[in-house]
mmCIF file of C-alpha atoms and ligand atoms in Angstrom:
data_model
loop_
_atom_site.group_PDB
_atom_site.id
_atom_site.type_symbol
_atom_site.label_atom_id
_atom_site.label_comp_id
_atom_site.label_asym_id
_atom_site.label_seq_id
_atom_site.Cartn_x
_atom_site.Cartn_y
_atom_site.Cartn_z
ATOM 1 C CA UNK G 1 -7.461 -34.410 23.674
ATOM 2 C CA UNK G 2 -6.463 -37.671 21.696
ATOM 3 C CA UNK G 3 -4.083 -36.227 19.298
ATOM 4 C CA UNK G 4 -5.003 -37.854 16.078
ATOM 5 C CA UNK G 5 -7.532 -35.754 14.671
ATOM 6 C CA UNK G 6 -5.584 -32.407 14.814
ATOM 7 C CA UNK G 7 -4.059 -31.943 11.172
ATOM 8 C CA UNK G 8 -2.611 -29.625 8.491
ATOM 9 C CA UNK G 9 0.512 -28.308 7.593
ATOM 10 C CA UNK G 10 2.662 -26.779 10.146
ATOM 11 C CA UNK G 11 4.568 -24.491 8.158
ATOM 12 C CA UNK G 12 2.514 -21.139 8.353
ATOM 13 C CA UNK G 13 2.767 -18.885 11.736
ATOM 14 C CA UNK G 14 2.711 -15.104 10.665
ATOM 15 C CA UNK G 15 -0.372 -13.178 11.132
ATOM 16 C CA UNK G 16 0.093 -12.353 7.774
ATOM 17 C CA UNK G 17 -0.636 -15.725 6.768
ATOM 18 C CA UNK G 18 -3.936 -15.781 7.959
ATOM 19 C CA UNK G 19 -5.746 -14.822 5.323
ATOM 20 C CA UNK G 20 -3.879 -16.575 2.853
ATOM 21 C CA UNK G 21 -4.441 -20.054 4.989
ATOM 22 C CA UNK G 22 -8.636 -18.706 5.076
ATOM 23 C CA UNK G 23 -8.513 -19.195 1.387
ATOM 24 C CA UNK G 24 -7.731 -22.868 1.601
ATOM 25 C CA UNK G 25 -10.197 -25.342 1.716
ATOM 26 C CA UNK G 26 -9.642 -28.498 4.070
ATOM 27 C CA UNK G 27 -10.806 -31.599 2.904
ATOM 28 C CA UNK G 28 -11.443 -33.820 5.607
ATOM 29 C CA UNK G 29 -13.040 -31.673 8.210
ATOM 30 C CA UNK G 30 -16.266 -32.502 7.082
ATOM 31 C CA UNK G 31 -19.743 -33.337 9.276
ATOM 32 C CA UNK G 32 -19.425 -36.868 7.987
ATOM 33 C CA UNK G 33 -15.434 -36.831 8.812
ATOM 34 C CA UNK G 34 -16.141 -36.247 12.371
ATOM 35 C CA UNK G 35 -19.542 -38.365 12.873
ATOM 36 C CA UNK G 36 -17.854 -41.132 11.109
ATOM 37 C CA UNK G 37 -14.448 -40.742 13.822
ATOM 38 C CA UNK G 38 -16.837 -40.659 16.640
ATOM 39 C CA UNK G 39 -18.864 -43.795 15.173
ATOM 40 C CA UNK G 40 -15.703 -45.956 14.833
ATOM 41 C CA UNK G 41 -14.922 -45.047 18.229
ATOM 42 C CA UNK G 42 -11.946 -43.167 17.445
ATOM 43 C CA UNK G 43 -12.767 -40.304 19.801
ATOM 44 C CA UNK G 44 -11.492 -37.055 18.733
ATOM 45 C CA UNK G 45 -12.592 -35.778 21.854
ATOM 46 C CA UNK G 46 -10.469 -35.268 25.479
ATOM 47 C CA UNK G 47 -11.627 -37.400 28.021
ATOM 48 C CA UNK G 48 -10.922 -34.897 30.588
ATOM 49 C CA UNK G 49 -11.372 -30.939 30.485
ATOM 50 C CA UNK G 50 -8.410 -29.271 28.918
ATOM 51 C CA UNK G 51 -5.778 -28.196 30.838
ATOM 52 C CA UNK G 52 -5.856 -25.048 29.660
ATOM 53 C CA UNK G 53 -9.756 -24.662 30.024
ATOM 54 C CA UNK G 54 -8.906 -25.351 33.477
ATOM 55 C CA UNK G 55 -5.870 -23.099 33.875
ATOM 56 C CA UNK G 56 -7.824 -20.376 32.617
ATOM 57 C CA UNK G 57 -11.420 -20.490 33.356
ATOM 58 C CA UNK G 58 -11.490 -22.093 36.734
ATOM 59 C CA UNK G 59 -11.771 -18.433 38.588
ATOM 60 C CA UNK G 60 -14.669 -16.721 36.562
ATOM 61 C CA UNK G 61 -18.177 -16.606 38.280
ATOM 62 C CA UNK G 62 -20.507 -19.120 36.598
ATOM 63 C CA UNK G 63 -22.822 -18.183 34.225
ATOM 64 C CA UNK G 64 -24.546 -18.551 30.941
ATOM 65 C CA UNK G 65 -21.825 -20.653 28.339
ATOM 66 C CA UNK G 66 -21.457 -22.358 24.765
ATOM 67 C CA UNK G 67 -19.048 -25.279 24.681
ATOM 68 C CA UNK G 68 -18.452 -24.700 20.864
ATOM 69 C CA UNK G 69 -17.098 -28.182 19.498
ATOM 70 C CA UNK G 70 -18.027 -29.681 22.804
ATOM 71 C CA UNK G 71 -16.868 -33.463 21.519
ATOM 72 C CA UNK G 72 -18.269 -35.684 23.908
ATOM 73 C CA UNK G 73 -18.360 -33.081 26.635
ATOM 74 C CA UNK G 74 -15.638 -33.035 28.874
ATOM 75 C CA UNK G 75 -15.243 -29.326 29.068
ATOM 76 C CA UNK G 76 -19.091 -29.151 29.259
ATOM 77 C CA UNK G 77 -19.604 -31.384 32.478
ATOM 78 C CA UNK G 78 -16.309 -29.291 33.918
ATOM 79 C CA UNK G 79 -18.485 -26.395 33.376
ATOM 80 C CA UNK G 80 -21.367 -27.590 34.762
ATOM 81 C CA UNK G 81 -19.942 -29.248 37.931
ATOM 82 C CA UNK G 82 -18.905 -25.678 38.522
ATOM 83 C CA UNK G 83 -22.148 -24.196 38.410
ATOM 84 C CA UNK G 84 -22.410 -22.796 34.894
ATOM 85 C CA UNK G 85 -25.889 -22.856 32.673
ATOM 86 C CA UNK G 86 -24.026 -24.708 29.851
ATOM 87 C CA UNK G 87 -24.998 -25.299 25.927
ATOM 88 C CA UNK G 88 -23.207 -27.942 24.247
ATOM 89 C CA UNK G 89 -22.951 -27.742 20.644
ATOM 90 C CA UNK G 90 -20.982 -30.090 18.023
ATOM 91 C CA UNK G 91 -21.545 -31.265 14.189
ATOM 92 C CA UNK G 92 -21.216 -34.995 15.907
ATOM 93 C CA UNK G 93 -24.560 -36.292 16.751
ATOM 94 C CA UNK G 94 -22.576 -39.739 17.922
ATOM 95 C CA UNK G 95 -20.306 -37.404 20.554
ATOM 96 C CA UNK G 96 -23.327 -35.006 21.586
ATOM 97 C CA UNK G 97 -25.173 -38.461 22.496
ATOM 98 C CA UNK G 98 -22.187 -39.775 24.097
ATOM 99 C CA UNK G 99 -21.706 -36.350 26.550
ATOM 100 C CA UNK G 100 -25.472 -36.300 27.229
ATOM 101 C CA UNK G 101 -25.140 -39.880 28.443
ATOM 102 C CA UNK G 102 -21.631 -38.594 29.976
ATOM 103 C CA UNK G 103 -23.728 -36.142 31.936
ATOM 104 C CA UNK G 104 -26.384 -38.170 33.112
ATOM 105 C CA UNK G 105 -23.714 -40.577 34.534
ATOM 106 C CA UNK G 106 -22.249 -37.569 36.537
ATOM 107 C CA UNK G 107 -25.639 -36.861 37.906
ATOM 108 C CA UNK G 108 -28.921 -35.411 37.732
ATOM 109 C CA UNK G 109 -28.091 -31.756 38.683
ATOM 110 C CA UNK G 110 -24.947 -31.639 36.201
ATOM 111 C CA UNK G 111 -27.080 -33.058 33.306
ATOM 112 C CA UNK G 112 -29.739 -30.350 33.953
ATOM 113 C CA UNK G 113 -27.593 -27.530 33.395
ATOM 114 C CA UNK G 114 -26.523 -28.942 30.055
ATOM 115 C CA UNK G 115 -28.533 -28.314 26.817
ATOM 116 C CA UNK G 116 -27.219 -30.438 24.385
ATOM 117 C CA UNK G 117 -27.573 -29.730 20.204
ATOM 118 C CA UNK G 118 -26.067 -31.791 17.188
ATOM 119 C CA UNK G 119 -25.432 -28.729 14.984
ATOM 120 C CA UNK G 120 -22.828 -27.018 12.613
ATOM 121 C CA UNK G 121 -21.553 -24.265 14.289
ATOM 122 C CA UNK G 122 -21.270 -22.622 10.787
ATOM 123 C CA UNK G 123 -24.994 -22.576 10.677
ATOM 124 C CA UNK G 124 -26.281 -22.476 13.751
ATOM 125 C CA UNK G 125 -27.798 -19.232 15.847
ATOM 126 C CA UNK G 126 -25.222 -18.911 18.420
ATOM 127 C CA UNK G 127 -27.421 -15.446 18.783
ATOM 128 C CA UNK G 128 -25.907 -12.084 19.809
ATOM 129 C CA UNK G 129 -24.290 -11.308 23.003
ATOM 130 C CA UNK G 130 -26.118 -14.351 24.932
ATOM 131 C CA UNK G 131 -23.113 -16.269 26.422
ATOM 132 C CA UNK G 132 -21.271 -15.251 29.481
ATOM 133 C CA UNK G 133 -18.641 -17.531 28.277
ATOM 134 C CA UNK G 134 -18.164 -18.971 24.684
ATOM 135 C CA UNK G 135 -15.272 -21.511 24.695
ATOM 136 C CA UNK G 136 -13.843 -23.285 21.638
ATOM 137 C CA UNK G 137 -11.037 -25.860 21.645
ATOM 138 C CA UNK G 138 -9.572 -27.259 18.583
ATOM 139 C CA UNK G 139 -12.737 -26.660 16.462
ATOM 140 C CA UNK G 140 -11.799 -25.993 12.160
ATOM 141 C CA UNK G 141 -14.212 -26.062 10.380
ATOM 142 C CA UNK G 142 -13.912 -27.194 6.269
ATOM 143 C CA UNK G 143 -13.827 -23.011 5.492
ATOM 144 C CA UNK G 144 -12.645 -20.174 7.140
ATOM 145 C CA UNK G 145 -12.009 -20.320 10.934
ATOM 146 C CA UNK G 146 -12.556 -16.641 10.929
ATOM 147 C CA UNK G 147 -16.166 -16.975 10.030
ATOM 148 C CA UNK G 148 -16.660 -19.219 12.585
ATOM 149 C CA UNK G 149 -14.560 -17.097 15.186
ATOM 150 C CA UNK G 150 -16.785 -13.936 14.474
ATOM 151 C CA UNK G 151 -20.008 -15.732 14.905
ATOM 152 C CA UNK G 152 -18.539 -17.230 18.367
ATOM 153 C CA UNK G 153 -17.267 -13.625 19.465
ATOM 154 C CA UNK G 154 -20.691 -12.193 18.782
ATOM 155 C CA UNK G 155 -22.312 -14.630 20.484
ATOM 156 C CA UNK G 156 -20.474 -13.534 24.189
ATOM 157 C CA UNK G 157 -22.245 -10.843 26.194
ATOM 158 C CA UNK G 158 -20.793 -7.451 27.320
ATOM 159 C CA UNK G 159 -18.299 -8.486 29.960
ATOM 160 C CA UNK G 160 -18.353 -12.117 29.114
ATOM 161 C CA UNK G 161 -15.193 -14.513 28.225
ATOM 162 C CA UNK G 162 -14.458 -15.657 24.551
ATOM 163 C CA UNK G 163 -12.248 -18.589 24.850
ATOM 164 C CA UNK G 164 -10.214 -20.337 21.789
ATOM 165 C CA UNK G 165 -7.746 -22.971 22.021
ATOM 166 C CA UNK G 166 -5.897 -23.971 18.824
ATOM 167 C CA UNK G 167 -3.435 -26.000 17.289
ATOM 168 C CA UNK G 168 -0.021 -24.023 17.037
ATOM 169 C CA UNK G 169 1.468 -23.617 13.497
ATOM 170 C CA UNK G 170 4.454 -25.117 15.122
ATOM 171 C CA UNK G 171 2.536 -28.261 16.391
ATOM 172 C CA UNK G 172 3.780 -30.901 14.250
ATOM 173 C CA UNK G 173 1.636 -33.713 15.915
ATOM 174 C CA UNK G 174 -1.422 -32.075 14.336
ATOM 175 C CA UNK G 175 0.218 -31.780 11.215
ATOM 176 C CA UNK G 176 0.424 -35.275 10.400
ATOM 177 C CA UNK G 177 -2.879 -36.228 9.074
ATOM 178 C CA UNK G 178 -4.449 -33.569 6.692
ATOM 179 C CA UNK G 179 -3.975 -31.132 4.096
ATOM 180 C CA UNK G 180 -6.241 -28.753 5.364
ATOM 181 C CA UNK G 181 -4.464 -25.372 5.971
ATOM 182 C CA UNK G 182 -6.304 -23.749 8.522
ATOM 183 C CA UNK G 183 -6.507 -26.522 11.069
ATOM 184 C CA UNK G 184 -3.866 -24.100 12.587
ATOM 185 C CA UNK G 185 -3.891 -20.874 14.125
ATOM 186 C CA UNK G 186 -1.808 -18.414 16.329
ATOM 187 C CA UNK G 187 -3.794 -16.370 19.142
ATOM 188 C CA UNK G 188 -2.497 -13.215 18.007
ATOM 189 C CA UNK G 189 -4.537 -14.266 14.491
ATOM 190 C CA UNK G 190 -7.477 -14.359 16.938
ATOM 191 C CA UNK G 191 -7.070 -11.297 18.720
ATOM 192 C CA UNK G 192 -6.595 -9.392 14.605
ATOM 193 C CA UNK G 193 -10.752 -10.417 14.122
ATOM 194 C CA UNK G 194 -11.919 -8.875 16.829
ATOM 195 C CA UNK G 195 -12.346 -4.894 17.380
ATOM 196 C CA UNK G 196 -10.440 -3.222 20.129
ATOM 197 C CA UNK G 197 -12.828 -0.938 20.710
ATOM 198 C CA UNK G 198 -14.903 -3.911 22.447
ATOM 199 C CA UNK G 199 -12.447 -6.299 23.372
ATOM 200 C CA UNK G 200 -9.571 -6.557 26.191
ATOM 201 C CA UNK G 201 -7.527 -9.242 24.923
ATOM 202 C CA UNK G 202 -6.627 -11.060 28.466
ATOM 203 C CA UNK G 203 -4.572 -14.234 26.986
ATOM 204 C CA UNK G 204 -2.374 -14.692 23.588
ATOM 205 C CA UNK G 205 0.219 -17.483 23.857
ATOM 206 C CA UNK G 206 1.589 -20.426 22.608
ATOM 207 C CA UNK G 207 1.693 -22.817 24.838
ATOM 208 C CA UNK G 208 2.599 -26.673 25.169
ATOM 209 C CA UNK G 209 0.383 -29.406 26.483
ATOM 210 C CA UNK G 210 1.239 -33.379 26.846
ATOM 211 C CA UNK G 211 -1.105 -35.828 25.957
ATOM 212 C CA UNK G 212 -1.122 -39.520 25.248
ATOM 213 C CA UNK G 213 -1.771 -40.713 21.354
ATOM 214 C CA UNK G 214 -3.835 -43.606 21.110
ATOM 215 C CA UNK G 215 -1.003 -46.041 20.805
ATOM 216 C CA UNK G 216 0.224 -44.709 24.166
ATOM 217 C CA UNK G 217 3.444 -42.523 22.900
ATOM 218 C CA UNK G 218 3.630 -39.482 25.642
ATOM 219 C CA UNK G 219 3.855 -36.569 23.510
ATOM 220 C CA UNK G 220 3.984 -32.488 23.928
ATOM 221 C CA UNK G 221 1.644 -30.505 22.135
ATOM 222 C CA UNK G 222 1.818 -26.568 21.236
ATOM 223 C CA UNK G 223 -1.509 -25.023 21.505
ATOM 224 C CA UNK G 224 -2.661 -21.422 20.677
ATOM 225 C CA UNK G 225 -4.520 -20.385 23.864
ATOM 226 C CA UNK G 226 -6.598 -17.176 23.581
ATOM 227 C CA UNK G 227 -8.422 -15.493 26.261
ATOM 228 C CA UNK G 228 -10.729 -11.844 25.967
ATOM 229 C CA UNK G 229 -13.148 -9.639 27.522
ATOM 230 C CA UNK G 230 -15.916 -8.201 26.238
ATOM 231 C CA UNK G 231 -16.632 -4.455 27.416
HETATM 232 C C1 SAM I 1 -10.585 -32.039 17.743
HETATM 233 S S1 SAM I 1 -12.219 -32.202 18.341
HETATM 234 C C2 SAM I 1 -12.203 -31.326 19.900
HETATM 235 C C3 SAM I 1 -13.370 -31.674 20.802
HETATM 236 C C4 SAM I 1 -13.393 -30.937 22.127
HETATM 237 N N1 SAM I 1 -13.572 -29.509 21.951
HETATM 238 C C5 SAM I 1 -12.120 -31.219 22.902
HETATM 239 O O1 SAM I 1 -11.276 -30.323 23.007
HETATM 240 O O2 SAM I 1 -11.988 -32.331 23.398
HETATM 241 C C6 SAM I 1 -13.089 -31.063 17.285
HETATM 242 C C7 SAM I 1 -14.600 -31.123 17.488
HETATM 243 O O3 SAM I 1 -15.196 -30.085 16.739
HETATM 244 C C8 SAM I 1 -16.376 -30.602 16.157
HETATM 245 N N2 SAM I 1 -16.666 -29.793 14.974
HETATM 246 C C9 SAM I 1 -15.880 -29.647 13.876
HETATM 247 N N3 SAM I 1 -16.474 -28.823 12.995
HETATM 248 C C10 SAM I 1 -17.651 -28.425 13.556
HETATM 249 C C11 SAM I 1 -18.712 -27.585 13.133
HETATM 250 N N4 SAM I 1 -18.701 -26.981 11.954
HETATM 251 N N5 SAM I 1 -19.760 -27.409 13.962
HETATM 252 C C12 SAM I 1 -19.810 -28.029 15.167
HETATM 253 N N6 SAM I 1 -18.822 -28.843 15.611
HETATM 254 C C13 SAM I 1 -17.767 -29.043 14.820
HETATM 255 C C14 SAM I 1 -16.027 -32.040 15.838
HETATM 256 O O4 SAM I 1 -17.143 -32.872 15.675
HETATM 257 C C15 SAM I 1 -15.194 -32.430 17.048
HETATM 258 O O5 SAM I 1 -15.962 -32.964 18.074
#
């Protein structure tokens, strides 16, 4: 992803934090922040699928997913070009129309498995264990992440993949720009919402990532990456 949209303070990385950062309310991370980025053409969105999408996703059996916070689709089109029934979701109606006409480009049997939506995740009926795969990268919303992560969790189907990639606490690149508080999160924060009883966590790890900022400055990233199973 471009790395200018990431932001909040980097100084919170317990578990214990994590409700304490929930209570904060971001200011920027609004619908009309993002339409607006996308609509200057300052694309918060990767142009290709995320490496750790990739790393981690590449050997499941395609099925039924939600790109939640698709952007301008990247990881959606990855998902389609490998078979997968895919719905792309994102506040954005300037980046949903951007990955539809991404799609189309890539051809007429990848843009038929992708139903696009301009939609707040925070309000929109992900429904209950529909997805096979429910995959979220770098999506904060203006409240609570964990609101957000519990309707995305519910959302995956009994032995389906819930997938969550997130800007480390540590990652100062995405601490630059905001004073939103929960643009961070740590996997193992992740993996505390969701009952053991139904989940096999596969994946909790910080992990780093290089990317190129607009102005062309190689830089590393630290991403949460989170990875379970539902049983
Ligand atoms: C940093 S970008 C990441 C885009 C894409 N997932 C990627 O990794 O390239 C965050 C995306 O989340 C979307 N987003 C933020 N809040 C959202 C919400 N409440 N509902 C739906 N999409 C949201 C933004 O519009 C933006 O496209």
């Amino acid at each position: 992803m471009s790395t200018h949209g990431a932001d909040g303070p980097a100084d919170h990385s317990s578990a214990a934090s994590a409700h304490h950062r929930a209570e904060h309310t971001g200011r920027e991370f609004t619908g009309s922040y993002w339409e607006q980025r996308y609509h200057d053409g300052n694309s918060a969105s990767e142009p290709e699928a995320n490496a750790h999408v990739v790393a981690e996703l590449s050997a499941l059996s395609p099925g039924t997913a939600l790109d939640a916070g698709c952007g301008e689709g990247a990881v959606s089109i990855w998902l389609a070009e490998r078979g997968w029934q895919v719905t792309a979701v994102d506040i954005a109606a300037t980046a949903v129309s951007r990955g539809r006409e991404r799609a189309i480009r890539a051809g007429t049997e990848i843009a038929a498995r992708i139903d696009w939506h301009a939609a707040d995740l925070t309000q929109w009926d992900a429904g209950v264990e529909r997805f096979d795969l429910v995959c979220a990268c770098y999506v904060h919303p203006v409240d609570s992440n964990d609101a957000l992560f519990d309707r995305l969790a519910a959302a995956v189907a009994p032995g389906g993949t819930l997938f969550i990639v997130g800007h480390a606490p540590g990652d100062h690149h995405s601490a630059a720009h905001s004073d939103s508080a929960h643009v961070h999160v740590t996997a193992a924060e992740i993996a505390a919402g969701l009952d053991p009883q139904h989940w096999d966590i596969r994946r909790t790890e910080t992990r780093t990532r290089s990317a190129i900022r607009p102005d062309g400055a190689s830089i590393t990233m630290q991403d949460s990456v989170f990875r379970a199973q539902r049983r």
